[in-house]
Amino acid sequence: MSAGLKLICHDCDTANRVPADKLGSGPKCGTCGAKLTDGKVHDIAFKTMEKSVKSDDLPLIVDFWAAWCGPCRMMAPQFAQAAKTLAPHVRFAKVDTQSNPDATVRYNIRGIPLLILFDKGREVARLTGARPAVDIEAFVRTHVAQTA
């Protein structure tokens, strides 16, 4: 039996324990049934993101964006493609800075889109501006070894 990984459900905020060797088989939340490592980008609240950053055993990359931001909307499909490529070893989320102004203060966000990579409860690196999927994937692989 492999070690269990703790993952916060991005739909219901519940902590889940998932065997590491089952990440690729689509583990689901024990409370709401949502997939935990589905390779999709989840639009989450700042509170959920903070909980996930502190608790998750997998790296989390967050796109800080806003609906009015043209480059943010332009990058969204690229971010989604990178999420599919790096699943199930990295989780992807979006936080709307207009709906969650505390995020801009907490992380000193001066411009969007901004990608912040979190691992083991701390910020690992930042990437600013709209980027293609290959750049996002390379950025994550550079800073998190187990995604190769």
XYZ file of N, CA and C in Angstrom:
444
model
N 0.843 -1.182 0.000
C 0.000 0.000 0.000
C 0.888 1.244 0.000
N 0.549 2.211 -0.856
C 1.363 3.422 -0.950
C 0.919 4.455 0.086
N 1.773 5.425 0.266
C 1.483 6.484 1.230
C 0.273 7.295 0.788
N -0.462 7.792 1.754
C -1.630 8.606 1.450
C -1.250 10.068 1.281
N -1.885 10.717 0.316
C -1.675 12.137 0.077
C -2.927 12.885 0.501
N -2.741 14.006 1.165
C -3.872 14.817 1.577
C -4.184 15.816 0.470
N -5.461 15.891 0.084
C -5.915 16.821 -0.942
C -7.219 17.469 -0.488
N -7.317 18.765 -0.640
C -8.547 19.488 -0.338
C -9.415 19.473 -1.591
N -10.685 19.130 -1.434
C -11.619 19.168 -2.558
C -11.877 20.630 -2.910
N -11.696 20.980 -4.175
C -11.903 22.355 -4.599
C -13.375 22.678 -4.814
N -14.247 21.678 -4.663
C -15.689 21.922 -4.768
C -16.335 22.141 -3.410
N -15.938 21.359 -2.390
C -16.626 21.432 -1.092
C -15.700 21.727 0.091
N -14.415 21.942 -0.140
C -13.439 22.297 0.917
C -13.122 21.166 1.893
N -13.465 19.934 1.569
C -13.236 18.819 2.471
C -11.846 18.227 2.254
N -11.169 17.882 3.340
C -9.869 17.215 3.256
C -10.086 15.741 2.918
N -9.290 15.228 2.015
C -9.355 13.830 1.595
C -7.979 13.210 1.664
N -7.913 11.916 1.914
C -6.659 11.172 1.906
C -6.734 10.211 0.715
N -5.739 10.301 -0.183
C -5.721 9.504 -1.411
C -4.411 8.725 -1.478
N -4.459 7.406 -1.737
C -3.210 6.662 -1.914
C -2.431 7.216 -3.108
N -1.145 7.430 -2.954
C -0.324 8.018 -4.015
C -0.383 7.227 -5.309
N -0.468 5.916 -5.214
C -0.500 5.104 -6.437
C -1.865 5.118 -7.119
N -2.849 5.806 -6.548
C -4.188 5.899 -7.136
C -4.471 7.271 -7.740
N -3.483 8.164 -7.769
C -3.699 9.507 -8.300
C -4.200 9.494 -9.740
N -3.652 8.619 -10.553
C -4.012 8.562 -11.966
C -5.334 7.888 -12.251
N -5.951 7.282 -11.251
C -7.204 6.555 -11.494
C -8.440 7.374 -11.127
N -8.297 8.682 -11.037
C -9.437 9.561 -10.813
C -10.055 9.508 -9.438
N -9.260 9.704 -8.368
C -9.841 9.685 -7.026
C -10.895 10.775 -6.862
N -11.907 10.467 -6.057
C -13.013 11.401 -5.842
C -13.101 11.796 -4.375
N -13.689 12.961 -4.155
C -13.930 13.455 -2.802
C -14.892 12.523 -2.086
N -14.559 12.172 -0.850
C -15.411 11.297 -0.072
C -16.711 11.946 0.357
N -16.791 13.270 0.279
C -18.003 13.980 0.689
C -18.928 14.303 -0.474
N -18.387 14.961 -1.502
C -19.260 15.420 -2.600
C -19.108 14.615 -3.888
N -18.070 13.776 -3.981
C -17.871 12.948 -5.172
C -17.147 13.635 -6.320
N -16.704 14.871 -6.142
C -15.964 15.576 -7.195
C -14.596 14.931 -7.389
N -14.122 14.930 -8.636
C -12.800 14.389 -8.919
C -11.732 15.329 -8.360
N -10.706 14.734 -7.769
C -9.655 15.512 -7.109
C -8.456 15.791 -8.000
N -8.172 14.904 -8.933
C -7.014 15.070 -9.830
C -7.460 14.833 -11.263
N -8.408 15.636 -11.718
C -9.030 15.415 -13.024
C -8.350 16.124 -14.189
N -7.309 16.898 -13.930
C -6.623 17.589 -15.017
C -7.372 18.805 -15.526
N -8.295 19.308 -14.724
C -9.050 20.498 -15.096
C -8.663 21.658 -14.186
N -8.928 22.861 -14.665
C -8.694 24.067 -13.876
C -9.971 24.347 -13.084
N -9.818 24.516 -11.791
C -10.968 24.791 -10.934
C -10.969 26.253 -10.510
N -12.098 26.920 -10.728
C -12.269 28.306 -10.291
C -12.667 28.249 -8.819
N -11.788 28.699 -7.946
C -12.012 28.539 -6.507
C -11.953 29.879 -5.782
N -12.539 29.894 -4.594
C -12.484 31.074 -3.735
C -11.113 31.154 -3.070
N -10.751 32.346 -2.663
C -9.468 32.563 -2.013
C -9.330 31.715 -0.754
N -10.391 31.579 0.010
C -10.381 30.782 1.237
C -10.040 29.317 0.921
N -10.621 28.789 -0.127
C -10.350 27.412 -0.539
C -8.899 27.265 -0.991
N -8.418 28.255 -1.726
C -7.029 28.222 -2.182
C -6.068 28.204 -1.004
N -6.306 29.065 -0.022
C -5.434 29.123 1.153
C -5.414 27.780 1.895
N -6.569 27.163 2.022
C -6.669 25.863 2.688
C -5.897 24.809 1.904
N -6.029 24.839 0.585
C -5.337 23.884 -0.275
C -3.826 24.084 -0.229
N -3.382 25.338 -0.234
C -1.946 25.644 -0.164
C -1.350 25.074 1.116
N -2.041 25.252 2.228
C -1.529 24.816 3.531
C -1.570 23.302 3.707
N -2.556 22.645 3.102
C -2.803 21.235 3.407
C -2.394 20.231 2.336
N -2.488 20.615 1.080
C -2.282 19.645 -0.008
C -0.864 19.097 -0.052
N -0.776 17.837 -0.409
C 0.518 17.185 -0.601
C 0.968 17.221 -2.061
N 0.152 17.789 -2.942
C 0.530 17.970 -4.344
C 0.760 19.455 -4.604
N 1.634 19.776 -5.547
C 1.820 21.187 -5.912
C 0.518 21.767 -6.479
N 0.328 23.044 -6.262
C -0.840 23.766 -6.758
C -0.347 25.000 -7.484
N -0.797 25.170 -8.731
C -0.485 26.397 -9.458
C -1.786 27.164 -9.622
N -1.738 28.440 -9.248
C -2.931 29.276 -9.249
C -2.757 30.420 -10.240
N -3.781 30.591 -11.078
C -3.856 31.708 -12.010
C -4.704 32.792 -11.355
N -4.080 33.917 -11.012
C -4.807 35.049 -10.478
C -5.238 35.889 -11.679
N -6.529 36.077 -11.844
C -7.079 36.656 -13.058
C -8.322 37.501 -12.730
N -8.907 38.122 -13.758
C -10.181 38.832 -13.643
C -10.893 38.735 -14.992
N -12.202 38.743 -14.958
C -13.006 38.584 -16.175
C -12.795 39.723 -17.171
N -12.489 40.919 -16.692
C -12.301 42.072 -17.568
C -10.926 42.100 -18.238
N -10.034 41.204 -17.831
C -8.646 41.195 -18.308
C -8.514 40.386 -19.601
N -8.237 41.069 -20.705
C -8.099 40.403 -22.001
C -7.000 39.343 -22.027
N -5.776 39.662 -21.577
C -4.729 38.647 -21.566
C -5.081 37.438 -20.686
N -5.823 37.680 -19.608
C -6.250 36.565 -18.736
C -7.162 35.615 -19.505
N -8.123 36.174 -20.215
C -9.057 35.344 -21.000
C -8.324 34.639 -22.133
N -7.355 35.329 -22.724
C -6.575 34.754 -23.820
C -5.726 33.568 -23.332
N -5.219 33.652 -22.119
C -4.359 32.586 -21.592
C -5.150 31.392 -21.049
N -6.409 31.561 -20.745
C -7.204 30.499 -20.106
C -7.122 29.150 -20.823
N -7.258 29.078 -22.156
C -7.146 27.769 -22.818
C -5.740 27.157 -22.696
N -4.723 27.995 -22.653
C -3.351 27.508 -22.506
C -3.126 26.935 -21.104
N -3.681 27.608 -20.120
C -3.595 27.153 -18.735
C -4.319 25.809 -18.593
N -5.481 25.690 -19.247
C -6.247 24.433 -19.216
C -5.476 23.297 -19.890
N -4.783 23.602 -20.984
C -3.979 22.571 -21.671
C -2.831 22.105 -20.782
N -2.180 23.031 -20.110
C -1.095 22.657 -19.198
C -1.627 21.800 -18.053
N -2.834 22.091 -17.585
C -3.449 21.304 -16.508
C -3.646 19.856 -16.942
N -4.106 19.660 -18.172
C -4.296 18.293 -18.691
C -2.960 17.561 -18.786
N -1.945 18.248 -19.245
C -0.635 17.640 -19.442
C 0.018 17.228 -18.124
N -0.099 18.064 -17.100
C 0.596 17.815 -15.837
C -0.213 17.014 -14.814
N -1.463 16.741 -15.129
C -2.287 15.916 -14.224
C -1.748 14.495 -14.228
N -1.811 13.795 -13.142
C -2.416 14.112 -11.855
C -1.407 14.606 -10.822
N -0.225 14.993 -11.257
C 0.854 15.331 -10.319
C 0.853 16.782 -9.841
N 0.095 17.627 -10.525
C -0.021 19.034 -10.152
C -1.492 19.417 -10.296
N -1.992 20.204 -9.360
C -3.373 20.675 -9.442
C -3.369 22.127 -9.905
N -4.377 22.488 -10.688
C -4.496 23.826 -11.265
C -5.775 24.499 -10.777
N -5.670 25.783 -10.441
C -6.835 26.534 -9.978
C -6.732 27.980 -10.446
N -7.890 28.644 -10.454
C -7.975 30.062 -10.785
C -8.636 30.778 -9.622
N -8.133 31.964 -9.306
C -8.750 32.812 -8.297
C -9.032 34.157 -8.948
N -10.290 34.537 -8.958
C -10.725 35.809 -9.535
C -10.361 36.922 -8.551
N -9.457 37.786 -8.945
C -8.979 38.834 -8.046
C -10.032 39.906 -7.793
N -10.980 40.052 -8.704
C -12.039 41.035 -8.481
C -13.013 40.545 -7.413
N -13.325 39.254 -7.422
C -14.232 38.673 -6.425
C -13.520 38.386 -5.104
N -12.196 38.279 -5.153
C -11.392 37.944 -3.978
C -10.273 38.969 -3.791
N -10.632 40.226 -3.436
C -9.604 41.277 -3.323
C -8.559 40.997 -2.246
N -8.887 40.154 -1.265
C -7.901 39.813 -0.234
C -6.688 39.109 -0.836
N -6.907 38.411 -1.940
C -5.801 37.700 -2.602
C -4.759 38.684 -3.122
N -5.212 39.805 -3.673
C -4.258 40.778 -4.216
C -3.404 41.400 -3.122
N -4.008 41.592 -1.958
C -3.266 42.158 -0.836
C -2.308 41.118 -0.260
N -2.826 39.929 -0.004
C -2.034 38.862 0.634
C -0.794 38.504 -0.184
N -0.942 38.459 -1.522
C 0.171 38.029 -2.383
C 0.809 39.190 -3.149
N 0.484 40.421 -2.763
C 1.096 41.602 -3.362
C 1.027 41.560 -4.894
N -0.163 41.329 -5.400
C -0.372 41.205 -6.847
C -0.483 42.595 -7.447
N 0.409 42.892 -8.375
C 0.455 44.201 -9.022
C -0.112 44.166 -10.438
N -0.168 42.989 -11.035
C -0.684 42.857 -12.388
C -1.143 41.432 -12.634
N -2.085 41.290 -13.552
C -2.603 39.970 -13.903
C -2.550 39.811 -15.414
N -2.494 38.603 -15.920
C -2.487 37.342 -15.191
C -1.156 37.102 -14.463
N -1.293 36.455 -13.319
C -0.134 36.085 -12.509
C -0.304 34.636 -12.083
N 0.696 33.824 -12.360
C 0.694 32.435 -11.913
C 1.609 32.317 -10.701
N 1.089 31.703 -9.639
C 1.916 31.425 -8.469
C 1.873 29.923 -8.233
N 3.051 29.339 -8.109
C 3.193 27.913 -7.845
C 3.453 27.719 -6.358
N 2.627 26.870 -5.739
C 2.762 26.546 -4.329
C 3.125 25.078 -4.186
N 3.980 24.777 -3.224
C 4.345 23.389 -2.932
C 4.760 23.303 -1.463
N 4.272 22.275 -0.810
C 4.606 22.034 0.602
C 4.305 23.245 1.487
N 3.164 23.892 1.239
C 2.704 24.973 2.093
C 3.328 26.329 1.875
N 4.106 26.477 0.809
C 4.735 27.784 0.590
C 4.769 28.143 -0.891
N 4.932 29.424 -1.151
C 5.073 29.887 -2.524
C 6.456 29.488 -3.030
N 6.497 28.864 -4.197
C 7.755 28.404 -4.778
C 8.260 29.385 -5.832
N 7.347 29.861 -6.698
C 7.769 30.742 -7.787
C 6.560 31.456 -8.386
N 6.849 32.526 -9.144
C 5.817 33.304 -9.844
C 6.165 33.430 -11.316
N 5.119 33.554 -12.124
C 5.281 33.770 -13.559
C 4.234 34.796 -13.970
N 4.670 35.918 -14.508
C 3.735 36.979 -14.870
C 3.441 36.984 -16.356
N 2.279 37.499 -16.700
C 1.882 37.659 -18.094
C 1.275 36.412 -18.697
N 0.569 36.617 -19.811
C -0.056 35.513 -20.540
C 1.038 34.658 -21.177
N 0.931 33.352 -20.999
C 1.955 32.420 -21.494
C 1.311 31.253 -22.224
N 2.026 30.671 -23.194
C 1.522 29.450 -23.837
C 1.683 28.255 -22.896
N 0.953 27.206 -23.193
C 0.953 26.003 -22.346
C 2.363 25.452 -22.132
N 3.190 25.437 -23.167
C 4.534 24.869 -23.011
C 5.374 25.653 -22.009
N 5.194 26.969 -21.971
C 5.917 27.789 -20.995
C 5.433 27.503 -19.577
N 4.133 27.335 -19.423
C 3.565 27.037 -18.101
C 4.064 25.684 -17.618
N 4.046 24.693 -18.505
C 4.532 23.353 -18.154
C 6.004 23.382 -17.778
N 6.818 24.080 -18.554
C 8.254 24.180 -18.264
C 8.494 24.884 -16.931
N 7.725 25.931 -16.660
C 7.824 26.657 -15.392
C 7.570 25.713 -14.218
N 6.509 24.921 -14.297
C 6.182 23.991 -13.208
C 7.264 22.925 -13.083
N 7.671 22.343 -14.193
C 8.689 21.271 -14.150
C 10.018 21.780 -13.604
N 10.342 23.014 -13.865
C 11.582 23.594 -13.358
C 11.591 23.671 -11.833
N 10.430 23.936 -11.262
C 10.358 24.182 -9.825
C 9.840 22.991 -8.995
N 9.277 21.984 -9.660
C 8.739 20.827 -8.944
C 9.235 19.566 -9.650
N 10.148 18.862 -9.019
C 10.844 17.732 -9.644
C 9.950 16.564 -10.041
N 8.943 16.195 -9.237
C 8.193 14.970 -9.498
C 7.220 15.082 -10.681
N 7.161 16.200 -11.384
C 6.228 16.358 -12.506
C 6.820 15.905 -13.827
N 8.080 15.533 -13.842
C 8.740 15.162 -15.112
C 8.216 13.881 -15.651
